[in-house]
PDB file of C-alpha atoms in Angstrom:
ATOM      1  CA  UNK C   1     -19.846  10.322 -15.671  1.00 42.00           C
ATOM      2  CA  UNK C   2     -17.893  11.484 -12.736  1.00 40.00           C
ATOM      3  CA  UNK C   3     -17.994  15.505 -11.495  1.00 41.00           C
ATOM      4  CA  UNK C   4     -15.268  17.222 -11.914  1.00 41.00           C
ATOM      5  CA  UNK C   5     -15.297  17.548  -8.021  1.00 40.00           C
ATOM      6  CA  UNK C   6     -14.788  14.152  -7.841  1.00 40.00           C
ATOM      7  CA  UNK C   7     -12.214  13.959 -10.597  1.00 40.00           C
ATOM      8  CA  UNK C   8     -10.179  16.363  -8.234  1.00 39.00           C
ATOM      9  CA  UNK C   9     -10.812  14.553  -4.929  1.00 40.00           C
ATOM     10  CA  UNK C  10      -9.299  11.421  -6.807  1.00 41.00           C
ATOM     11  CA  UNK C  11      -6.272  13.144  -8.218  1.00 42.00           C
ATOM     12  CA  UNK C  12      -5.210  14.248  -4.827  1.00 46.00           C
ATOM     13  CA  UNK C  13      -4.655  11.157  -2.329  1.00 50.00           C
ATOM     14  CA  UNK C  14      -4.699  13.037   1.048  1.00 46.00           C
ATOM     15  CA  UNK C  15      -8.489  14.806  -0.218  1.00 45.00           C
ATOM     16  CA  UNK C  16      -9.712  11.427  -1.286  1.00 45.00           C
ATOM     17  CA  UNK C  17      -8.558  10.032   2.333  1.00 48.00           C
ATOM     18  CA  UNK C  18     -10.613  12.554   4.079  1.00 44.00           C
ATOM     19  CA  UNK C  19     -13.586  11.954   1.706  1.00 46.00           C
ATOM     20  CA  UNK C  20     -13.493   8.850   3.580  1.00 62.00           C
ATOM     21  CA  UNK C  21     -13.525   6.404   0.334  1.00 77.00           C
ATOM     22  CA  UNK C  22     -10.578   5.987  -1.957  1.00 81.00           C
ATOM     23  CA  UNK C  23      -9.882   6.159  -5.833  1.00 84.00           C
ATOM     24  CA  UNK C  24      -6.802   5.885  -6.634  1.00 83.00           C
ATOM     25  CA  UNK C  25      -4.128   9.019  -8.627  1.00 84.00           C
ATOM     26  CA  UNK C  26      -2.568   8.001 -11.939  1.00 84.00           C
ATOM     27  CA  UNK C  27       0.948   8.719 -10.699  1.00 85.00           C
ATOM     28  CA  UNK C  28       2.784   6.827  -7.769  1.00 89.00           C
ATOM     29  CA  UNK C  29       4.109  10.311  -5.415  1.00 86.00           C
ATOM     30  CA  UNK C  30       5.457  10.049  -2.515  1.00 86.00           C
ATOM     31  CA  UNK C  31       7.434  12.425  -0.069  1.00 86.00           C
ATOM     32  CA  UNK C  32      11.536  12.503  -0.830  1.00 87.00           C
ATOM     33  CA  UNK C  33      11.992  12.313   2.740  1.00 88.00           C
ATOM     34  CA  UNK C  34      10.510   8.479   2.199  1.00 91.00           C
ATOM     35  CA  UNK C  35      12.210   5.080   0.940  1.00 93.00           C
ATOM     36  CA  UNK C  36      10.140   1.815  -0.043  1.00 94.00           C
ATOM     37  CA  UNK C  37      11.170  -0.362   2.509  1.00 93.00           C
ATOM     38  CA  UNK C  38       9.559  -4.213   1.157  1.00 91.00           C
ATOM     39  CA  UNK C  39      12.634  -4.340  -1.127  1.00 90.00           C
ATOM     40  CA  UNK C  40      14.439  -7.154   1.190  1.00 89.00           C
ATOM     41  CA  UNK C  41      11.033  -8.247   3.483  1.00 96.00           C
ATOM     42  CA  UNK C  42       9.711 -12.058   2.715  1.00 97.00           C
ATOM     43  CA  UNK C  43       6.000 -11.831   0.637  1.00 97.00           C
ATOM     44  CA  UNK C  44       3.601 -14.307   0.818  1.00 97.00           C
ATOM     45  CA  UNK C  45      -0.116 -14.942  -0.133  1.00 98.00           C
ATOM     46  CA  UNK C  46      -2.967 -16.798   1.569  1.00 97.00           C
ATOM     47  CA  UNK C  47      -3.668 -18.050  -2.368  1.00 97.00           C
ATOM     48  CA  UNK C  48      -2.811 -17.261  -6.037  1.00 97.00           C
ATOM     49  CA  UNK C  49      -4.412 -18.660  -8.880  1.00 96.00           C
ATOM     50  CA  UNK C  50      -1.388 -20.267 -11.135  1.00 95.00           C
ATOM     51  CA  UNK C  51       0.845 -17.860 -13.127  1.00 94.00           C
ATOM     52  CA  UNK C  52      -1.143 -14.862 -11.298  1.00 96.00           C
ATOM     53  CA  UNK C  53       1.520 -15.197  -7.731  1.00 96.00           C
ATOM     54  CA  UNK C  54       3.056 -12.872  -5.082  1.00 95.00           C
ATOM     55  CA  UNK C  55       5.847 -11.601  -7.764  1.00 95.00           C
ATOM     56  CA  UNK C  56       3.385 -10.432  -9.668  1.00 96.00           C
ATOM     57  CA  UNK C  57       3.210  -7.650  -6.920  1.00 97.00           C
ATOM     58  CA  UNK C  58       6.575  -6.824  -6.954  1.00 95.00           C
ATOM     59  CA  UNK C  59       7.269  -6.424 -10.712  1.00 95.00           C
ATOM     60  CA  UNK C  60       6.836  -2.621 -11.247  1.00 94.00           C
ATOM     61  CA  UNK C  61       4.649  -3.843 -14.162  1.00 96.00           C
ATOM     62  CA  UNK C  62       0.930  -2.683 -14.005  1.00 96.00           C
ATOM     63  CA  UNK C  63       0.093  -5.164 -16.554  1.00 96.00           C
ATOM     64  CA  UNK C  64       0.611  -8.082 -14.229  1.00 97.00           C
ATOM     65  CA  UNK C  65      -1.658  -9.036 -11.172  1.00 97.00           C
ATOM     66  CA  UNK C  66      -1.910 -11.059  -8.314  1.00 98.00           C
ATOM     67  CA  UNK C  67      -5.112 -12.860  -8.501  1.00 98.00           C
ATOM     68  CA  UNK C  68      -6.381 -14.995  -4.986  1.00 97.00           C
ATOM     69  CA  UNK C  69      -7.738 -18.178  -5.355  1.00 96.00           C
ATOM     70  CA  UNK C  70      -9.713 -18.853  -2.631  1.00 94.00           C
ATOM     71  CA  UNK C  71     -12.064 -18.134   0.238  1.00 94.00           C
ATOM     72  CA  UNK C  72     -11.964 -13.884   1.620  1.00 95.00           C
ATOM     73  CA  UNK C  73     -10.284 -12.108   3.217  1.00 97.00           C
ATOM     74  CA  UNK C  74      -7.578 -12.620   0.963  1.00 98.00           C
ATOM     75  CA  UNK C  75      -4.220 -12.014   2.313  1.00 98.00           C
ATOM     76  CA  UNK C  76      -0.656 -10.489   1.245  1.00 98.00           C
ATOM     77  CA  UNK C  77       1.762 -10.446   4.247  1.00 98.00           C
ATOM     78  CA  UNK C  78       5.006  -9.260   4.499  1.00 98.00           C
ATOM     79  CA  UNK C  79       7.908 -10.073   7.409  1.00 98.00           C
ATOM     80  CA  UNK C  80      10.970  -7.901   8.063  1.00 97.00           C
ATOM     81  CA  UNK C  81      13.971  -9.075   9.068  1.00 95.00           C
ATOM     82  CA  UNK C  82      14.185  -6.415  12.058  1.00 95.00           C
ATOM     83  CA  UNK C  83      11.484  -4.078  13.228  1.00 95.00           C
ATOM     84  CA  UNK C  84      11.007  -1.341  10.634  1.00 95.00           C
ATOM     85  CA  UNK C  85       8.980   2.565  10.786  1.00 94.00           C
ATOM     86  CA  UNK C  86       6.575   2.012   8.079  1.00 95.00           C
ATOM     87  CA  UNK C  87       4.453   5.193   7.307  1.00 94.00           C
ATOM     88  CA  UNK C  88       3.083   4.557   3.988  1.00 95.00           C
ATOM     89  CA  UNK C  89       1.232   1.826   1.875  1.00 96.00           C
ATOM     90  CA  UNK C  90       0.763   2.030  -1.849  1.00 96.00           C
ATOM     91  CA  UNK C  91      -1.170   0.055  -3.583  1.00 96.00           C
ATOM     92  CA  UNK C  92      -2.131  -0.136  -7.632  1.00 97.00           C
ATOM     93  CA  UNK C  93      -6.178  -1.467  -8.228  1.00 97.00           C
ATOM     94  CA  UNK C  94      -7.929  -0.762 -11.599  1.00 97.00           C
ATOM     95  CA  UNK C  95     -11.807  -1.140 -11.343  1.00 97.00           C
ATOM     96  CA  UNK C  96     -12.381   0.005 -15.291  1.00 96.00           C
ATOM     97  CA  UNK C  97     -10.050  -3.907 -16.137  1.00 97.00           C
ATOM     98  CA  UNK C  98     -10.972  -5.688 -13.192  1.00 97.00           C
ATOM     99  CA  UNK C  99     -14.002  -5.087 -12.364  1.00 97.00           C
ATOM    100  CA  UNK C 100     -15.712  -6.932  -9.474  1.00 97.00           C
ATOM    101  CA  UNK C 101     -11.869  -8.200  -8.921  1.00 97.00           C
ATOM    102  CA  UNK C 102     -11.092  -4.934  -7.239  1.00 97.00           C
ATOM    103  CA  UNK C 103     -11.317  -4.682  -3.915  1.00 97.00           C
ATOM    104  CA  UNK C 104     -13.531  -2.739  -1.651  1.00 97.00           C
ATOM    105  CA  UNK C 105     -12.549  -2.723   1.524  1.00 97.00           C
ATOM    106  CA  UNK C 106      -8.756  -3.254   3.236  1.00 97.00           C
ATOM    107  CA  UNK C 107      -7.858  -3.693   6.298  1.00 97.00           C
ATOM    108  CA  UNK C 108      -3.717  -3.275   7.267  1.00 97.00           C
ATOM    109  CA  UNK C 109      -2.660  -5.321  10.231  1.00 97.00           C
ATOM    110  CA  UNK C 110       0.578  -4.821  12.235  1.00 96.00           C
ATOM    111  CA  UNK C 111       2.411  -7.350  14.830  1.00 96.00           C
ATOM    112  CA  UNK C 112       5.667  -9.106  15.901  1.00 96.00           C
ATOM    113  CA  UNK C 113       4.407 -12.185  13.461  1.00 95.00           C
ATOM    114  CA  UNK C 114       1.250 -14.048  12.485  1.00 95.00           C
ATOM    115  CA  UNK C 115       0.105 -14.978  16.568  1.00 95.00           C
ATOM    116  CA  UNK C 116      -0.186 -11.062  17.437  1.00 96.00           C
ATOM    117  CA  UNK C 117      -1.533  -9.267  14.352  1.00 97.00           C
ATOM    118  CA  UNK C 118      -3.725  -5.664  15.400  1.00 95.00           C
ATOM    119  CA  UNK C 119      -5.661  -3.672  12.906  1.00 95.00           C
ATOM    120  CA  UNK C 120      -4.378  -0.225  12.432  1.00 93.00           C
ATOM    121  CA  UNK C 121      -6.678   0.543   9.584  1.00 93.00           C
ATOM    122  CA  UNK C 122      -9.317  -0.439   7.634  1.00 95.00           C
ATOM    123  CA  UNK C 123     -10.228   1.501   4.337  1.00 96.00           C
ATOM    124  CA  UNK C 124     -13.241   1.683   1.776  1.00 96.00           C
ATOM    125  CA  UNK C 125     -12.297   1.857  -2.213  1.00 96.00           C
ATOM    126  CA  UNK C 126     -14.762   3.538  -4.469  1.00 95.00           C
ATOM    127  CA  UNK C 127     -14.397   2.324  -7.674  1.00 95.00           C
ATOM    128  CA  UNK C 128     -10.625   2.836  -7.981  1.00 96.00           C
ATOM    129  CA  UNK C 129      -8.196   3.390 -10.278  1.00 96.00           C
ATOM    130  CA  UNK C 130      -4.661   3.864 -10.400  1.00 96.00           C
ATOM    131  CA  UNK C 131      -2.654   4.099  -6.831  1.00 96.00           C
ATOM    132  CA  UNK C 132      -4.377   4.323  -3.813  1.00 96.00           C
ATOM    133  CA  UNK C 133      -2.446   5.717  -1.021  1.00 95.00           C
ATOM    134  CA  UNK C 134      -3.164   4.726   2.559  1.00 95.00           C
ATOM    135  CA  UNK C 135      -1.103   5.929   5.596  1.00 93.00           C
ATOM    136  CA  UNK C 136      -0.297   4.200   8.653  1.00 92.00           C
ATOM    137  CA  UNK C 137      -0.791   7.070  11.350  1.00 81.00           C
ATOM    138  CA  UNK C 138      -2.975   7.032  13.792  1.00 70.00           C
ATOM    139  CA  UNK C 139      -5.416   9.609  14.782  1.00 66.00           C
ATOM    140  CA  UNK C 140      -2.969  11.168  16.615  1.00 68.00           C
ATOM    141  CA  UNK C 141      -0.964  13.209  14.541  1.00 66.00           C
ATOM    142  CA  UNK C 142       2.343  13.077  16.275  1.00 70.00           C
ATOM    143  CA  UNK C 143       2.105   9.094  15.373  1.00 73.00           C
ATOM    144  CA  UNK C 144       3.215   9.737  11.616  1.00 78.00           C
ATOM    145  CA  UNK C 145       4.752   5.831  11.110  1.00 84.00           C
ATOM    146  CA  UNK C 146       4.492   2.367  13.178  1.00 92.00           C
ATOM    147  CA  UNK C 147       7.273  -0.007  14.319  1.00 93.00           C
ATOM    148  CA  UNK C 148       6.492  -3.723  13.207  1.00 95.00           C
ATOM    149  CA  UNK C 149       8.354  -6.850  12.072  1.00 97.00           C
ATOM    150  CA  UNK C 150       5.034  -7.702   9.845  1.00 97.00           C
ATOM    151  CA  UNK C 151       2.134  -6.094   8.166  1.00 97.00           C
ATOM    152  CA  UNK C 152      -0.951  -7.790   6.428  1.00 98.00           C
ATOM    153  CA  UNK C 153      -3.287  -6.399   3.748  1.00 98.00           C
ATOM    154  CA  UNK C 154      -6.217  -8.278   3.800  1.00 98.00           C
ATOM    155  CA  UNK C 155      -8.902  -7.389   1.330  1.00 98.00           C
ATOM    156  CA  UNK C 156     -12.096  -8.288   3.506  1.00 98.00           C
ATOM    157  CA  UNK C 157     -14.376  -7.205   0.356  1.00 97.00           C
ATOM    158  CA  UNK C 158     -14.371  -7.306  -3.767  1.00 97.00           C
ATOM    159  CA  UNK C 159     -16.892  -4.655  -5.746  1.00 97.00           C
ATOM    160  CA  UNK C 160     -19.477  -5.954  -7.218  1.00 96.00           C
ATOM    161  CA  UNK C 161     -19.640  -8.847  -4.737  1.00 95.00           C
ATOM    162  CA  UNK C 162     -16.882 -10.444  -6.423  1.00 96.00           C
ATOM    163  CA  UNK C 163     -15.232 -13.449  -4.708  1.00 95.00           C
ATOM    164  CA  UNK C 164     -11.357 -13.407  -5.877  1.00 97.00           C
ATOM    165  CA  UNK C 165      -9.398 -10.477  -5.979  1.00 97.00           C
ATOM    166  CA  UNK C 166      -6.855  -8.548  -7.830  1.00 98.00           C
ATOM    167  CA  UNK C 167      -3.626  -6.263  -6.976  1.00 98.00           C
ATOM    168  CA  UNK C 168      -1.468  -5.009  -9.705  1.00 98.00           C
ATOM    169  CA  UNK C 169       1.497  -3.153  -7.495  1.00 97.00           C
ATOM    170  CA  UNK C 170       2.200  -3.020  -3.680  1.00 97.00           C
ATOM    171  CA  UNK C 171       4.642  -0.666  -2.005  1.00 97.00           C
ATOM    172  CA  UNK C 172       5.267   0.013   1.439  1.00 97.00           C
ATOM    173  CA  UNK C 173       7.425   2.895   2.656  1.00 95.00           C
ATOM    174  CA  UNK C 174       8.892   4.313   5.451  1.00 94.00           C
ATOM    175  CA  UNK C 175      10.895   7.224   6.824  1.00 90.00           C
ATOM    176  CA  UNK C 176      14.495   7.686   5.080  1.00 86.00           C
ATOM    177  CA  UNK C 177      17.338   7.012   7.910  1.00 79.00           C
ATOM    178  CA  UNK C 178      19.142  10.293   9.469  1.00 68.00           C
ATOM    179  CA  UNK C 179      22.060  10.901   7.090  1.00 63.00           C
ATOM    180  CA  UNK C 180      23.513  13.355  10.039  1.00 59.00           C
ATOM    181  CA  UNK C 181      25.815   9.938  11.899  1.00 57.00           C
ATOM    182  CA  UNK C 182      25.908  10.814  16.034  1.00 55.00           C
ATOM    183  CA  UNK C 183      22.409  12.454  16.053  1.00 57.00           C
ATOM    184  CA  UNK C 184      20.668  12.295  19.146  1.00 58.00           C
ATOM    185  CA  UNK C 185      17.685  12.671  17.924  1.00 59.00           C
ATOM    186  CA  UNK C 186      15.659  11.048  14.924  1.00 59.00           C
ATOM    187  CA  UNK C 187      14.502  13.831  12.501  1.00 59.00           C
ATOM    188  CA  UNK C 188      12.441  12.997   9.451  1.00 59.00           C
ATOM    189  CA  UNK C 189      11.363  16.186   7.717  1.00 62.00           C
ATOM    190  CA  UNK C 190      14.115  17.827   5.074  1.00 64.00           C
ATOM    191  CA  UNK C 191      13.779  21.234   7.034  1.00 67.00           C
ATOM    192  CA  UNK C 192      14.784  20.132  10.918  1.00 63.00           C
ATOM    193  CA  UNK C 193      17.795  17.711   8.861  1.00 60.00           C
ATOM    194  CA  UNK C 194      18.904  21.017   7.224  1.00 63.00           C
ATOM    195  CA  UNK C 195      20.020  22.700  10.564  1.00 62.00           C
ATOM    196  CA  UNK C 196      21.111  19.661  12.146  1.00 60.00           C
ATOM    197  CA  UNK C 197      24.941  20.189  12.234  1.00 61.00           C
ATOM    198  CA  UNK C 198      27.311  23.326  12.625  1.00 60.00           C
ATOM    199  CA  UNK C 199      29.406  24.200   9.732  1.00 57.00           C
TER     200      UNK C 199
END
């Protein structure tokens, strides 16, 4: 049975980042001054076992799963149509139905296309359940989103030493465009959009 210090850590995504391992919050949150941004973006697999395909991501139903068929990493990669700010990726994992499905280990990857793909992160899942948030800054914290034409999840690892893997919900967001039209500059946050203009 878990602590009820862990119980917290998992219920708050940023805490569970900084534990260092991941488990996932019941409830999909994200900042209002953020938009999903994969609505209109190409998705594709490296494999899917039949019935269990790429849409299955994309469904807002957490009944549904994508389920590789194939040899790891196991890969979901998604192409823009023009280079994008991307902050955020959400994704939804159960452990307590999957089991050794669920992955343990992700790593995002970020590039113009397939020939120049970088890893920006790599994260460790403990057990997760529900949606595991994992941001695309770097470790400087001025560098709150990156520009790319395509990322890549990979799962490099499955608990349990499991071989195929299984992701219920992916969503990818970035920063919501400045509504002020003429702005020189690019502000993200609610309070510097506030006193943007004179009345």
């Amino acid at each position: 049975m878990e602590s009820d210090a862990e119980e917290e850590t998992a219920a708050t995504p940023a805490a569970a980042a900084a534990a260092g391992r991941l488990k996932g919050s019941p409830e999909l949150t994200v900042d209002a001054d953020m938009r999903e941004m994969a609505k209109t973006a190409a998705w594709s697999v490296s494999s899917c076992k039949a019935g269990n395909g790429v849409a299955a991501l994309r469904d807002d139903n957490l009944d549904t799963y994508w389920q590789s068929d194939g040899a790891q990493p196991h890969l979901v990669n998604i192409q823009f149509q023009k280079k994008v700010q991307l902050q955020l990726v959400v994704l939804y994992v159960d452990f307590k139905l999957d089991e050794s499905y669920t992955p343990s280990k992700i790593s995002i990857r970020a590039g113009d296309g397939f020939h120049n793909l970088k890893e920006i992160k790599t994260v460790e899942l403990a057990k997760p359940v529900g949606w595991v948030h994992i941001p695309l800054s770097g470790a400087d914290p001025r560098e709150t989103f990156i520009h790319t034409f395509m990322l890549q999840i990979a799962v490099l690892s499955n608990h349990l030493n499991g071989r195929d893997t299984h992701v219920r919900q992916i969503k990818i967001y970035g920063p919501r465009p400045n509504p002020v039209s003429h702005q020189p500059f690019h502000f993200t946050s609610r309070e510097f959009i506030t006193y943007s203009t004179i009345r």
